[in-house]
Short mmCIF file of C-alpha atoms in Angstrom, two decimals:
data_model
loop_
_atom_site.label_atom_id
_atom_site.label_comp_id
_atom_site.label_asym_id
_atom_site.label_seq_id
_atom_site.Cartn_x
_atom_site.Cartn_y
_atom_site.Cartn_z
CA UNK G 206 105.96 93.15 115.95
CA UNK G 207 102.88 94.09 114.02
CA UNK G 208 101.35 93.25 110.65
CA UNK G 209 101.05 96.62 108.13
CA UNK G 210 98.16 97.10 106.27
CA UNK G 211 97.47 100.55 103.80
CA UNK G 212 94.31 101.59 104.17
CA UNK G 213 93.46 103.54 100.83
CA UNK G 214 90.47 105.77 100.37
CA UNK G 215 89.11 108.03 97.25
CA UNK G 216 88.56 111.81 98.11
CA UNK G 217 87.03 112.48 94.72
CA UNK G 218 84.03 110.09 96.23
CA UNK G 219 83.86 108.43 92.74
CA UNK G 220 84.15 111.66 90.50
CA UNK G 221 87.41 110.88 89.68
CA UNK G 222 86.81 107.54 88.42
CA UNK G 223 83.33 108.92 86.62
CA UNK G 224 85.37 112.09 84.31
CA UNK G 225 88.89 111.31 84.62
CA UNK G 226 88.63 109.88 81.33
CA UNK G 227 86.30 113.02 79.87
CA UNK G 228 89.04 115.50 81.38
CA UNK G 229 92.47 114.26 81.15
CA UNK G 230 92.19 111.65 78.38
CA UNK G 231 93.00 109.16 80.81
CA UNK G 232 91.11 106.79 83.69
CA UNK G 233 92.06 107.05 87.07
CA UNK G 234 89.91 104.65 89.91
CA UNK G 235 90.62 107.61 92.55
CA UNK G 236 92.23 110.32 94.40
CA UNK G 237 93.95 108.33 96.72
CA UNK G 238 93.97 109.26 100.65
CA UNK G 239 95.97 106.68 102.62
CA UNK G 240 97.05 105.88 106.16
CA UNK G 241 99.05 102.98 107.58
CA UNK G 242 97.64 100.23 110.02
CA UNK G 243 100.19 99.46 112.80
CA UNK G 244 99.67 98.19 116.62
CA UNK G 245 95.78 98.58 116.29
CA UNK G 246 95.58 101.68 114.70
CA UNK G 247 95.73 103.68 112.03
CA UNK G 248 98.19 106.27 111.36
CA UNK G 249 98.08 109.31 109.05
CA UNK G 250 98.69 112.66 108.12
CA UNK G 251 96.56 115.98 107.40
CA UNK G 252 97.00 119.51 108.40
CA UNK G 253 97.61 119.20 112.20
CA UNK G 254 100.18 116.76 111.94
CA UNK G 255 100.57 113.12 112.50
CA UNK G 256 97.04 111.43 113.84
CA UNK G 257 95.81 107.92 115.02
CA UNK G 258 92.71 106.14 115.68
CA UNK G 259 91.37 102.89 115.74
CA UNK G 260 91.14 101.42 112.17
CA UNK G 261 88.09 102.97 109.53
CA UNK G 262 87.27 105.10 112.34
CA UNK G 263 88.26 108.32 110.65
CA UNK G 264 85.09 110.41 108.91
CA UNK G 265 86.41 108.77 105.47
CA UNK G 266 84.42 105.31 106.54
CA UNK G 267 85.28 102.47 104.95
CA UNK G 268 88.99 102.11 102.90
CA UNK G 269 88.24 101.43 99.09
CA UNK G 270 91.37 98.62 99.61
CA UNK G 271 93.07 97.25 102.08
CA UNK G 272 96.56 96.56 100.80
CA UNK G 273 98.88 94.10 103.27
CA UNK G 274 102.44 95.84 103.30
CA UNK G 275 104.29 93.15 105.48
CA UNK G 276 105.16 92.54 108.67
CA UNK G 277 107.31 94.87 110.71
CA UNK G 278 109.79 93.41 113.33
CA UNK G 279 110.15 96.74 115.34
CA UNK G 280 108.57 96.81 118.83
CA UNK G 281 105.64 99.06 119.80
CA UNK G 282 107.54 100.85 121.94
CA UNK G 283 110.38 101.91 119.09
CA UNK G 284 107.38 102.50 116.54
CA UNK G 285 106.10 105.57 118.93
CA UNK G 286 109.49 106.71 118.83
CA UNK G 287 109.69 106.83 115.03
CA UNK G 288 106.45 108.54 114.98
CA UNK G 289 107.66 111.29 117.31
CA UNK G 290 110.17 111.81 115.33
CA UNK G 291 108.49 112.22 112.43
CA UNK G 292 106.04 114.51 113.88
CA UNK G 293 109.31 117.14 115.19
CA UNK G 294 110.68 116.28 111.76
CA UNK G 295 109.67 115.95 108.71
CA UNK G 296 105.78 116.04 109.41
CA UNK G 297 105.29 119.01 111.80
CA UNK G 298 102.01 120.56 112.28
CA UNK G 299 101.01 122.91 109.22
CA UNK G 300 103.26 121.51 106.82
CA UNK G 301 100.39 119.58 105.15
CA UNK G 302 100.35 119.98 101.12
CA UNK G 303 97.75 118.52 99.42
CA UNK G 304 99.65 118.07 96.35
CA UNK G 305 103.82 118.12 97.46
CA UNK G 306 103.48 116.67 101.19
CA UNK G 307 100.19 114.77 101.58
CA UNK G 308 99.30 111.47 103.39
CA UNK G 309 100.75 109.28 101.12
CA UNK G 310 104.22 110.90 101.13
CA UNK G 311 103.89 110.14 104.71
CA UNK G 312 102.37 106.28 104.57
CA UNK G 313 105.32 105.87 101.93
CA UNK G 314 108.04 107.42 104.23
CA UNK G 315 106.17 104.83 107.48
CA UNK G 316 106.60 102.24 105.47
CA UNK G 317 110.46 102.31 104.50
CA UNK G 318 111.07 103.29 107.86
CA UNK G 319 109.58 99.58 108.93
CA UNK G 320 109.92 97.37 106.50
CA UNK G 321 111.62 98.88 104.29
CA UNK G 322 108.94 98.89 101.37
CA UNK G 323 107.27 101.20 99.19
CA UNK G 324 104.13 101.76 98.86
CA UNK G 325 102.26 100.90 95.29
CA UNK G 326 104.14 104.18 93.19
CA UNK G 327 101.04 105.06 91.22
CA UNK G 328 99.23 105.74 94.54
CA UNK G 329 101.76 108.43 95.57
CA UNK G 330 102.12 109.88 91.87
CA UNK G 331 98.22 110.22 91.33
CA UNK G 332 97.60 113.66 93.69
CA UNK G 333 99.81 115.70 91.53
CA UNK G 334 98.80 113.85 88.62
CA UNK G 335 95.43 114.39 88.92
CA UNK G 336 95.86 117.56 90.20
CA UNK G 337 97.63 119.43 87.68
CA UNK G 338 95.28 118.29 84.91
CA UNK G 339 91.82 120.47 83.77
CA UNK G 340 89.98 118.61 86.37
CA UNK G 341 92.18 119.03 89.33
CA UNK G 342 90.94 122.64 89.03
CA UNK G 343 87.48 121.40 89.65
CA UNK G 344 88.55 118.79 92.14
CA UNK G 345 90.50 120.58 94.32
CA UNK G 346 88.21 122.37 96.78
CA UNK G 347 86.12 119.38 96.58
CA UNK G 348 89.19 117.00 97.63
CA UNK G 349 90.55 119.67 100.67
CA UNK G 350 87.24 119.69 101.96
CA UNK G 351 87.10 115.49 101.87
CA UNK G 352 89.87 115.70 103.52
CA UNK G 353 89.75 118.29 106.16
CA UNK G 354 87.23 117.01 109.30
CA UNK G 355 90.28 114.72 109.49
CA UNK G 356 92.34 117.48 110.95
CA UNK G 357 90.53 120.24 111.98
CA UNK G 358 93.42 122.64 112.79
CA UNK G 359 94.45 125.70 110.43
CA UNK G 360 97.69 126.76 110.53
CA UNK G 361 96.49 130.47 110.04
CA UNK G 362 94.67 130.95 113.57
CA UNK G 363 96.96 131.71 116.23
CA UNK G 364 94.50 129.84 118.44
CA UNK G 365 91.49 127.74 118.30
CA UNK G 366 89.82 129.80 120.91
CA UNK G 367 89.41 132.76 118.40
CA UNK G 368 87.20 131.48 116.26
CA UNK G 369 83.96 132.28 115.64
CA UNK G 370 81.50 131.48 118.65
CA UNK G 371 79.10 130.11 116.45
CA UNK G 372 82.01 127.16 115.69
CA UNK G 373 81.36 125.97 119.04
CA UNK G 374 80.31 126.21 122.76
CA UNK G 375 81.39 128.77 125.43
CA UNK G 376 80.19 130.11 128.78
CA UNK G 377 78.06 133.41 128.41
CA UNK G 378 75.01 134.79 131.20
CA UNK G 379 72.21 133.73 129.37
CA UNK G 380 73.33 129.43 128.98
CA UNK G 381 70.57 127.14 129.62
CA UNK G 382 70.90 125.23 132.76
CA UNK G 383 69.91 121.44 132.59
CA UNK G 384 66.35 121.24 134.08
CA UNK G 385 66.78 118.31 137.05
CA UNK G 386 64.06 116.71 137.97
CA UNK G 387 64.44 113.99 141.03
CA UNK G 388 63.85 110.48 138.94
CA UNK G 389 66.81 111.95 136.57
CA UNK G 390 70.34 110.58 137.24
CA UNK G 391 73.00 112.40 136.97
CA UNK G 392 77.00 111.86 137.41
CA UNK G 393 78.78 115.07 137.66
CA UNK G 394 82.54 114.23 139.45
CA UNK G 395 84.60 117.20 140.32
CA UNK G 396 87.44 116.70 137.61
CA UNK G 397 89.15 119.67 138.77
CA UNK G 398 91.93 117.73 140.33
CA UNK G 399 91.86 114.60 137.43
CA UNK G 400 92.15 117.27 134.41
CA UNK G 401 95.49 118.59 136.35
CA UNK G 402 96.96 114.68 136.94
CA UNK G 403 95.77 113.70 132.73
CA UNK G 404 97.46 116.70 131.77
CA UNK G 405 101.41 115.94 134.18
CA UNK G 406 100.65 112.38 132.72
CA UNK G 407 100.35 113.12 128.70
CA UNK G 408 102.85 116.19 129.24
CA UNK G 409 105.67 113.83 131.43
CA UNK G 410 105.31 110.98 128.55
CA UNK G 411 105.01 113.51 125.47
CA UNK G 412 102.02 112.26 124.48
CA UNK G 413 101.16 115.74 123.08
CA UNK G 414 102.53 118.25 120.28
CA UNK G 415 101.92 122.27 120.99
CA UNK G 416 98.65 121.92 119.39
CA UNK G 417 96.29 118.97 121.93
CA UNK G 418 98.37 121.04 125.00
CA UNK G 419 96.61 124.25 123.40
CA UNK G 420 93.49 122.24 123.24
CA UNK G 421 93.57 120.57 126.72
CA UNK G 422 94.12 123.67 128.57
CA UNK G 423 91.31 125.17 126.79
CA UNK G 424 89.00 122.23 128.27
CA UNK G 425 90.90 123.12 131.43
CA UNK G 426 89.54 126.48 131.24
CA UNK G 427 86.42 125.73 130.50
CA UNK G 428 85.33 123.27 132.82
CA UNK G 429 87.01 125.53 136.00
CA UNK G 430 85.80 129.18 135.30
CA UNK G 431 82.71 129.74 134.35
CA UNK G 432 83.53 133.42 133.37
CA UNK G 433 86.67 131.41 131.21
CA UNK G 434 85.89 133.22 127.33
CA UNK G 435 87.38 129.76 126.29
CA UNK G 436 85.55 128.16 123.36
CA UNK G 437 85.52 124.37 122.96
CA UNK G 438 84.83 123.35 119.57
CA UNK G 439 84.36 119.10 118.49
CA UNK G 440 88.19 119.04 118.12
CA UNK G 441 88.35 119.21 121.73
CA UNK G 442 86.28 116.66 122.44
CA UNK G 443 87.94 114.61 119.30
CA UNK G 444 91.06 115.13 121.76
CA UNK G 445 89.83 113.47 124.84
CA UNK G 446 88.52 110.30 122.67
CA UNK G 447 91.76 110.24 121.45
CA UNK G 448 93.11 110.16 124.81
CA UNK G 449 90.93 107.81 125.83
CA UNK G 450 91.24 105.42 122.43
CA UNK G 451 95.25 105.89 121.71
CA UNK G 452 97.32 108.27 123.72
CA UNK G 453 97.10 106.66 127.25
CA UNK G 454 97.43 102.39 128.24
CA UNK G 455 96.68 102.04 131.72
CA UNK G 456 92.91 102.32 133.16
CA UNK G 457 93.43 104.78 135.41
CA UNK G 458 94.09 107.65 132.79
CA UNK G 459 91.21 106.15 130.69
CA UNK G 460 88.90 106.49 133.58
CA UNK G 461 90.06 110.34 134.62
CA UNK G 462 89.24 111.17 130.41
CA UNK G 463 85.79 109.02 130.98
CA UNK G 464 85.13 111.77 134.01
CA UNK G 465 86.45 114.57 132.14
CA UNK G 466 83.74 113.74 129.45
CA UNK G 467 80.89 113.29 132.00
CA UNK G 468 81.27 116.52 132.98
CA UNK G 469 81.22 118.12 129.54
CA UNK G 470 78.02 115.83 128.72
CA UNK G 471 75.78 118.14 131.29
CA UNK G 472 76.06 120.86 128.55
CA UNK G 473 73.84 120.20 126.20
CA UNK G 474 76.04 121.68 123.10
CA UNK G 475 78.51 119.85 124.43
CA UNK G 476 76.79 116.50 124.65
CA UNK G 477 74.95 117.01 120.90
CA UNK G 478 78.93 117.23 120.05
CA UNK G 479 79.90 114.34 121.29
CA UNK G 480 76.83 112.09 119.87
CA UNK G 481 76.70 113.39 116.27
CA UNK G 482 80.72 113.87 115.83
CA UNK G 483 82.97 111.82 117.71
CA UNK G 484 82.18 108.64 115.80
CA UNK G 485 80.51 108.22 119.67
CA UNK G 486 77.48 105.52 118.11
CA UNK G 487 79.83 103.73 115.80
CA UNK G 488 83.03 103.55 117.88
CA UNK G 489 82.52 104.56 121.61
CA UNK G 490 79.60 102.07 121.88
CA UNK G 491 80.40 98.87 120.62
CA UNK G 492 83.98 99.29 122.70
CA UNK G 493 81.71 99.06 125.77
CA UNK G 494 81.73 95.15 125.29
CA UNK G 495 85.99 95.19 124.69
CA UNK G 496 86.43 96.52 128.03
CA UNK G 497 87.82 93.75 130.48
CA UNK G 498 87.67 96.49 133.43
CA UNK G 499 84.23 97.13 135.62
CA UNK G 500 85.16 100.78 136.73
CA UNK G 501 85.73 101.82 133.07
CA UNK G 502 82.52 99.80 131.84
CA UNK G 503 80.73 101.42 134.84
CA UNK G 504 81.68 105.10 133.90
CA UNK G 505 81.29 105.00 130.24
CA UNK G 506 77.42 103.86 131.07
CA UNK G 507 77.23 106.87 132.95
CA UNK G 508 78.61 108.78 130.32
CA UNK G 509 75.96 107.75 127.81
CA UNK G 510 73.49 108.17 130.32
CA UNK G 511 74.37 112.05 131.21
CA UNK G 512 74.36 112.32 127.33
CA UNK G 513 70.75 111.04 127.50
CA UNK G 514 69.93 114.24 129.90
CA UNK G 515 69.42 116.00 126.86
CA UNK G 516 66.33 115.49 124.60
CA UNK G 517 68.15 116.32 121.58
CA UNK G 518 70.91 113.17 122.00
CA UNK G 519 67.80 111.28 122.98
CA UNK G 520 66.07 111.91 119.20
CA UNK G 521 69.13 111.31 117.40
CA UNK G 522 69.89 107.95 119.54
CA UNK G 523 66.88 106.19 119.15
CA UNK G 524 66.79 107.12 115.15
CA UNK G 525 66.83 104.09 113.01
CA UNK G 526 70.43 104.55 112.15
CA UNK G 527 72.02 104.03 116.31
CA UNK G 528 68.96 102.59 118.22
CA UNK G 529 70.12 98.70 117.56
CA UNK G 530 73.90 99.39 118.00
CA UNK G 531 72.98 101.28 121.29
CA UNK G 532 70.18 99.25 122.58
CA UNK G 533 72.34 96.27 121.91
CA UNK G 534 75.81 96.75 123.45
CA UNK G 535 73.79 98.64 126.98
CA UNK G 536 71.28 95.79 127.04
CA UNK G 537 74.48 93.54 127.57
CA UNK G 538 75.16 95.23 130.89
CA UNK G 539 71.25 94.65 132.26
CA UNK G 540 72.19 91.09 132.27
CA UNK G 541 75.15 90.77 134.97
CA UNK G 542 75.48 89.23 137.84
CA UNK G 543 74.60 91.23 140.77
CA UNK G 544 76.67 89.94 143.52
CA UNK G 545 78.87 92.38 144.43
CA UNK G 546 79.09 96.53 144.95
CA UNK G 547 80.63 97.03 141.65
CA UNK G 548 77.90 94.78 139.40
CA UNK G 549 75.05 96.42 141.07
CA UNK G 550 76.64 99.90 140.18
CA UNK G 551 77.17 99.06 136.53
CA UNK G 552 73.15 97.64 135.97
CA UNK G 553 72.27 100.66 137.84
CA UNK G 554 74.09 102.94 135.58
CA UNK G 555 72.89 101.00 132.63
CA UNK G 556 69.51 101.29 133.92
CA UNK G 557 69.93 105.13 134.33
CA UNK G 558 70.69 105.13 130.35
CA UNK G 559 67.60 103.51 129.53
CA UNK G 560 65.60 106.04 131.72
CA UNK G 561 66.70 108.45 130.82
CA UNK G 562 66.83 107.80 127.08
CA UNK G 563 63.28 106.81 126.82
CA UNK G 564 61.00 107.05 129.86
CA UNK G 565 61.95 110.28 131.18
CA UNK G 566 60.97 112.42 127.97
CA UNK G 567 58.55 109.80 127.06
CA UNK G 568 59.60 108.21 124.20
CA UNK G 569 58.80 104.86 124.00
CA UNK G 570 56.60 105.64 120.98
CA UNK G 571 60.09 105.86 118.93
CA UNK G 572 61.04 102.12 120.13
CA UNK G 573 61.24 99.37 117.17
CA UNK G 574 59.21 96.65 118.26
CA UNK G 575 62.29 94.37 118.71
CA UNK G 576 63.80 96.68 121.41
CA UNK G 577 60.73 97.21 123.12
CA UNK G 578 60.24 93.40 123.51
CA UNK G 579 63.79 93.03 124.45
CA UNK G 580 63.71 95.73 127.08
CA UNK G 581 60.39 94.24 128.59
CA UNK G 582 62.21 90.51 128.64
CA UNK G 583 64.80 91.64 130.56
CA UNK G 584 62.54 94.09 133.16
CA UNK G 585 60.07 91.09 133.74
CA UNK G 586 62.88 88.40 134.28
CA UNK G 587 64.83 91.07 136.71
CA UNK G 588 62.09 92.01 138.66
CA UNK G 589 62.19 89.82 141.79
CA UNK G 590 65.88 89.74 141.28
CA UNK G 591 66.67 93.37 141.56
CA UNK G 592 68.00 94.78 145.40
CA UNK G 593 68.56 98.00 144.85
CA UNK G 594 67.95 101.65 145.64
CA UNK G 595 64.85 103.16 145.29
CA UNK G 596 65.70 105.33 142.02
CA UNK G 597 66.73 102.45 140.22
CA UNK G 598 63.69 100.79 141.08
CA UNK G 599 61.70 103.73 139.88
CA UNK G 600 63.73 103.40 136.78
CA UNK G 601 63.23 99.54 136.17
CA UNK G 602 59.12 100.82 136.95
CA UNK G 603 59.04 103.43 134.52
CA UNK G 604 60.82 101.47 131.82
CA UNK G 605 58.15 98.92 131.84
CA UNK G 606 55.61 100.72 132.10
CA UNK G 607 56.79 102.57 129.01
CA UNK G 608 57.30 99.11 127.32
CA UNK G 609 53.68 97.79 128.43
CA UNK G 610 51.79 100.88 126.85
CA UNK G 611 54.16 100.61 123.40
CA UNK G 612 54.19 96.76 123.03
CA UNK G 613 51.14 94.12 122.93
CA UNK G 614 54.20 91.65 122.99
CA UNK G 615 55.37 92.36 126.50
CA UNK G 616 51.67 92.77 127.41
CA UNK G 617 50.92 89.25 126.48
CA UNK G 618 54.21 88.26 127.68
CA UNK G 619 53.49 89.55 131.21
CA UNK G 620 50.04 88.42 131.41
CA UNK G 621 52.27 84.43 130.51
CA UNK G 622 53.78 85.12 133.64
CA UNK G 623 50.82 85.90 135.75
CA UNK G 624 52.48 88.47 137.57
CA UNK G 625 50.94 89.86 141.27
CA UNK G 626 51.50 93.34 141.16
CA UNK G 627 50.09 93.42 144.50
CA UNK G 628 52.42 91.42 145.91
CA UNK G 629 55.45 93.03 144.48
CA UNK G 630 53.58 96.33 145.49
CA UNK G 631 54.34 95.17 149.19
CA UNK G 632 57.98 93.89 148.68
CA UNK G 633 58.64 97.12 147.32
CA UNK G 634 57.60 98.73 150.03
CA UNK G 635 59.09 96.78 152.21
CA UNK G 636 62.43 96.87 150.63
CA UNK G 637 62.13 100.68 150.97
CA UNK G 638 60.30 101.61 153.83
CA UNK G 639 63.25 103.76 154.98
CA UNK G 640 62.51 105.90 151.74
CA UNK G 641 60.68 108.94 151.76
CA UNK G 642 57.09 108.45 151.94
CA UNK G 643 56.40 110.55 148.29
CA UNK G 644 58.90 108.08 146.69
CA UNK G 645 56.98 104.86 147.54
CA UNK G 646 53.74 106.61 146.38
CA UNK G 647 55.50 107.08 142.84
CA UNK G 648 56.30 103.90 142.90
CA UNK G 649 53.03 102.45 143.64
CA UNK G 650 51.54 105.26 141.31
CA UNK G 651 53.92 103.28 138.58
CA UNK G 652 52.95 99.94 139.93
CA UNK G 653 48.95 100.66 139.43
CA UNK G 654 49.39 102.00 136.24
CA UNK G 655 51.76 98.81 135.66
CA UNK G 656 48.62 96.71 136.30
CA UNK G 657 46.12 99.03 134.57
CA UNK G 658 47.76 98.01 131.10
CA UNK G 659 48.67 94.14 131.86
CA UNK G 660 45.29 93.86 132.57
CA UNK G 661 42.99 96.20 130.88
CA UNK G 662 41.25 95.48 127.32
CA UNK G 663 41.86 98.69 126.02
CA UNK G 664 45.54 98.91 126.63
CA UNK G 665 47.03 102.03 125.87
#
């Protein structure tokens, strides 16, 4: 059972509303897109078929209305049958008509099917309406290209991987290899094996049409031959959220995707993908705090922090528009308990995203004062709690330092707690003794310079 909500949105973007009147003689609020909310998602239909995602999450943003159809007695498990149906049926891939065959004519067929109710008439006549009149002319290209990052498929291109280079990201002699440097962390799994066992999975449930099979065994390709000529454009990586998000229910098949992603991450195409158009800020992140499951909390840090590799994701990230959302649903994870394997691995790998998003390419100049002070909190409360491996200790080191030269909040706030560098110089030390020699003398480089700003009139 599941409430049913129509999402509707306008593709004119307001022109429609603003001339309708001028051009047809008549006013019109909208071109109406649609899509049905069922089961936690939403449901629609564009040029490569029948698509899901989690609701408002499409490129469209926010509905203009939110219209409550009923309540549908059919179980989940029935409603993914009707769907599949649909999609073999009447809403195959590359039947899409903007006018005759659109997203409403789908919502509208959804909708009888469970609870046998229309949808509001005047949203399905509109499109052809509108359309037909002087201004659809004018409208038109405007309204297909609303429409189309929705569905990025054309029905024209025998394959995806023939398009233009320039469209997306392929193996050639001359790609950039990610400069490592020791204090960076990495996670790289061999997904060789867990893209075969996703694949069986999806394929033994049908979980895919021709199309995301096309698609997946392009990122197949790509990720085991590095002479593979297979291009992977943001509709791949739109495929593996999707996985991720809709397709697949148990944790293990999330957490193969969650690998299958780290690995595309090192390239830094790839990762500038995955930040900018993936809805990755505005849906991937805040998700981190839904998760009941440590593994799959644990990986998806380390996702974001290979993402964070790159300087490029590291600009955009800590722009004014994602640096709260991301600063506050990873700061969560800096706060856990740390008494077992598994909790010290997730603050590590949350410690790894902070790193590597602002110490290791110096950037704490781009910090808001409120994150910088809330970073520095947490780094002075955790120091003499933290039992961890040396890199993660350089980490926590580095980040406060960073914080100390861009904040004269922490500064006064760790000159409150009358720290002893000297003394936590020598627990270090002694925690790590075992470490290479060169490693404690970074961190007692860090550690000096630590003290040089506490305590120092001219801090810098």
């Amino acid at each position: 059972m599941s409430e049913l909500y129509l999402y509707v949105y306008d593709l004119s973007k307001g022109m429609a509303k603003q001339f309708s009147a001028m051009f047809l003689g008549k006013h019109f609020d909208g071109v109406w897109h649609t899509g049905i909310v069922a089961y936690d998602k939403e449901w629609y239909f564009g040029n490569d078929g029948i698509s899901c995602c989690l609701p408002k999450a499409t490129i469209l943003g926010e509905p203009n209305e939110m219209i409550h159809l009923g309540r549908t007695e059919i179980n989940e498990s029935d409603f993914l049958d009707i769907i599949n149906q649909m999609r073999e049926t009447t809403y195959k891939i590359g039947t899409y008509n903007l006018l005759e065959h659109n997203c409403n004519n789908f919502s509208n067929d959804l909708s009888m099917f469970l609870i046998g109710k229309p949808i509001p008439q005047h949203i399905i006549d509109l499109p052809k309406e509108v359309l037909s009149s002087p201004l659809g002319g004018m409208l038109r290209p405007l309204l297909e290209q609303a429409a189309d990052p929705l569905h990025q498929y054309r029905p024209d291109a025998s394959s995806l991987v023939s398009q233009s280079q320039n469209q997306g990201v392929q193996h050639n002699k001359d790609e950039k290899k990610l400069h490592i440097s020791p204090s960076l962390t990495l996670f790289n799994p061999n997904v060789i094996t867990d893209l075969n066992t996703l694949m069986n999975y999806c394929m033994e449930n049908n979980l895919f049409n021709q199309n995301e099979i096309n698609l997946f065994m392009d990122i197949q390709s790509f990720i085991q031959d590095k002479e593979s000529k297979s291009i992977i454009l943001s509709t791949h990586l739109k495929l593996l959220f999707d996985i991720y998000f809709n397709l697949v229910k148990n944790d293990e098949n999330k957490m193969l995707t969650l690998k299958i992603l780290q690995n595309l991450s090192l390239n830094e195409q790839l990762a500038s993908m995955i930040s900018k158009e993936c809805s990755f800020v505005s849906v991937f992140v805040p998700h981190l705090e839904d998760s009941k499951s440590n593994e799959i909390n644990k990986l998806s840090l380390q996702l974001i922090s290979n993402l964070c590799t790159h300087k490029t994701v590291c600009e955009q990230l800590l722009n004014e528009e994602h640096q709260d959302s991301l600063f506050k649903h990873v700061m969560a994870f800096t706060h856990i308990n740390l008494e077992t394997q598994i909790e010290n691995e997730i603050f590590e790998s949350a410690m790894s995203v902070f790193y590597n998003l602002i110490s290791h390419f110096h950037m704490e100049s781009r910090l808001n004062d409120s994150n910088a002070l809330s970073l520095g909190c947490m780094l002075l409360e955790r120091f003499h709690q933290v039992k961890t491996n040396p890199k993660t200790i350089y980490h926590l080191l580095s980040l406060l330092r960073s914080c100390l030269a861009n904040s004269d909040n922490v500064r006064e706030l760790a000159l409150s707690m009358d720290f002893d560098f000297s003394k936590v110089s020598k627990e270090l030390v002694s925690q790590n003794e075992k470490s290479p020699t060169e490693t404690n003398g970074e961190i007692q480089t860090i550690l000096n310079r630590i003290d040089e700003l506490v305590h120092s009139k001219n801090n810098v």
